[in-house]
C-alpha atoms as an extended CHARMM CRD file, in Angstrom:
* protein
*
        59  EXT
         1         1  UNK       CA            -55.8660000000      -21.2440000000        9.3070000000  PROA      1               0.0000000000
         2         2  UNK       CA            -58.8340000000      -18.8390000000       10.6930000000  PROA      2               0.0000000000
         3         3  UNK       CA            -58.7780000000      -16.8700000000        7.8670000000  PROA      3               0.0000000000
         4         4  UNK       CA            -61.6500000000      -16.3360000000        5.0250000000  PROA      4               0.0000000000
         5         5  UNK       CA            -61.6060000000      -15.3200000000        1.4330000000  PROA      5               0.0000000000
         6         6  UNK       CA            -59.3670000000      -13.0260000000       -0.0750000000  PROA      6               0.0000000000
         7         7  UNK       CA            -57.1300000000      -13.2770000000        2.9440000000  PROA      7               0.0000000000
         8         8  UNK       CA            -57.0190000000      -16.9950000000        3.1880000000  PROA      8               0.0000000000
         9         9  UNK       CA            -56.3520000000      -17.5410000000       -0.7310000000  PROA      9               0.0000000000
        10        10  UNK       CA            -53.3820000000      -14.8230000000       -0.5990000000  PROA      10              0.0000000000
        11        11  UNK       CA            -51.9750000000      -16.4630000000        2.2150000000  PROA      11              0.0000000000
        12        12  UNK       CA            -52.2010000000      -20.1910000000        0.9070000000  PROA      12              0.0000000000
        13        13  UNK       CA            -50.5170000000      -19.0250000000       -2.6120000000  PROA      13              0.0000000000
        14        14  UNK       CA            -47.8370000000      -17.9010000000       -0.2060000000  PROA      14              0.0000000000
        15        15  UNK       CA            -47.2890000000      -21.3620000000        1.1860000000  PROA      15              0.0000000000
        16        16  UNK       CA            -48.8240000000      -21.3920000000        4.1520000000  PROA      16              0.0000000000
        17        17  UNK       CA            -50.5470000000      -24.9780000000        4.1750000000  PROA      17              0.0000000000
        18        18  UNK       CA            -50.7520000000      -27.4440000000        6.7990000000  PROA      18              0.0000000000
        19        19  UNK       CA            -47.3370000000      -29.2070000000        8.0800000000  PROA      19              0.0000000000
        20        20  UNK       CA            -45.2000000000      -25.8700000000        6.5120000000  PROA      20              0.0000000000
        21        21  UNK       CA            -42.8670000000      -24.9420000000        8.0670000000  PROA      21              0.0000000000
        22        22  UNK       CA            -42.0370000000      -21.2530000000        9.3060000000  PROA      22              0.0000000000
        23        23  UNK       CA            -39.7050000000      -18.9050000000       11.0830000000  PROA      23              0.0000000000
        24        24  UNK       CA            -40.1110000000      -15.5850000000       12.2790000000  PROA      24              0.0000000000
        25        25  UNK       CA            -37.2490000000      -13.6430000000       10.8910000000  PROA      25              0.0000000000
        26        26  UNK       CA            -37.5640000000       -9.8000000000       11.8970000000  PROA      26              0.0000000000
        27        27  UNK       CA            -39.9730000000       -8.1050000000       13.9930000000  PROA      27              0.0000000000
        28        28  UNK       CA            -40.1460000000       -4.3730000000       13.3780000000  PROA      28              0.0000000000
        29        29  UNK       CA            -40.6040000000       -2.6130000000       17.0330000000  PROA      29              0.0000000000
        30        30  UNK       CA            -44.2600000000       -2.0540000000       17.6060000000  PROA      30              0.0000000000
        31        31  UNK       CA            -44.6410000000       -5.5980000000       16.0210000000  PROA      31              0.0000000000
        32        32  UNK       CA            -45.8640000000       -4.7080000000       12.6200000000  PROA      32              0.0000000000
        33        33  UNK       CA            -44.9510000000       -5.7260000000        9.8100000000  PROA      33              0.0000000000
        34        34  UNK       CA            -43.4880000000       -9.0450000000       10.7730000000  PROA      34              0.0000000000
        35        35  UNK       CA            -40.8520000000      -10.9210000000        8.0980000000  PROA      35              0.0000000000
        36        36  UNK       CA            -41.0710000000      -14.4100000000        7.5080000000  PROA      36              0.0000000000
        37        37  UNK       CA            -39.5340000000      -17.4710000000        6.2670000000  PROA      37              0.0000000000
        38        38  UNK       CA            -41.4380000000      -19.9810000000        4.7970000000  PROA      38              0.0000000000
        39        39  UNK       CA            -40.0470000000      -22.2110000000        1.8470000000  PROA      39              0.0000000000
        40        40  UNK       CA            -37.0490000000      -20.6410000000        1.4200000000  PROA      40              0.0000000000
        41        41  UNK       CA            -39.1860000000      -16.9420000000        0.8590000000  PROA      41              0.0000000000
        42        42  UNK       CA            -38.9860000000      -13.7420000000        2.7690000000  PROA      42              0.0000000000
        43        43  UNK       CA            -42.5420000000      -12.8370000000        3.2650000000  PROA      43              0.0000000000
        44        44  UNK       CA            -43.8590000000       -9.5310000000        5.0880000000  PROA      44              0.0000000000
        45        45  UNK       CA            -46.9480000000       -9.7840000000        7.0370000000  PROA      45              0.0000000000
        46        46  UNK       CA            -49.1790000000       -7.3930000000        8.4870000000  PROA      46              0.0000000000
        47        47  UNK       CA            -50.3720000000       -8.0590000000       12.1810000000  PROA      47              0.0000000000
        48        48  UNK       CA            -53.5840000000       -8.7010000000       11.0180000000  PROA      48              0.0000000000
        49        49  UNK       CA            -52.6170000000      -11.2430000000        8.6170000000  PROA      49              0.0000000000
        50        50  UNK       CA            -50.3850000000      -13.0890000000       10.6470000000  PROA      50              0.0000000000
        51        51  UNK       CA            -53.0670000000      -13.4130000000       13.2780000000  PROA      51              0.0000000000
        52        52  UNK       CA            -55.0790000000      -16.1360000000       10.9610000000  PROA      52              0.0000000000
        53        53  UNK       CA            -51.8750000000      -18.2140000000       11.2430000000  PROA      53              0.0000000000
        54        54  UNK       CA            -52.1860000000      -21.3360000000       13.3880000000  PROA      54              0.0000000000
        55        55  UNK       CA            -48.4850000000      -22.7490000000       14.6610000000  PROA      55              0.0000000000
        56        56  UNK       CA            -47.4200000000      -24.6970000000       16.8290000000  PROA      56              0.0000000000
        57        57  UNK       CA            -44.0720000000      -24.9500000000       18.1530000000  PROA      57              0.0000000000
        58        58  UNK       CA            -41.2420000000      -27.4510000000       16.4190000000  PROA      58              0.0000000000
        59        59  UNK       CA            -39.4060000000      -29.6230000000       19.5180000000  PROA      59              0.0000000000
């Protein structure tokens, strides 16, 4: 995760740690606010935030 501070600590109470796994649900049409799965939660990101987010792609 590229994300500092306030940012990184909101994001890691969310769930997102190393090895989680995620799926984009929605996309809203100019791409912001994005809805995610993670856990079993719906989780609503700004473009910004999502941006910090490392993935890489499940075979």
């Amino acid at each position: 995760m590229q994300a500092q501070g306030q940012v990184r600590q909101r994001l890691l109470e969310m769930g997102f740690i190393r090895g989680a796994l995620l799926r984009v649900e929605k996309l809203a049409p100019l791409g912001d606010p994005m809805e995610l799965v993670i856990k079993g939660y719906h989780l609503s990101l700004r473009r910004e935030e999502s941006a910090c987010i490392l993935v890489q792609p499940v075979a």
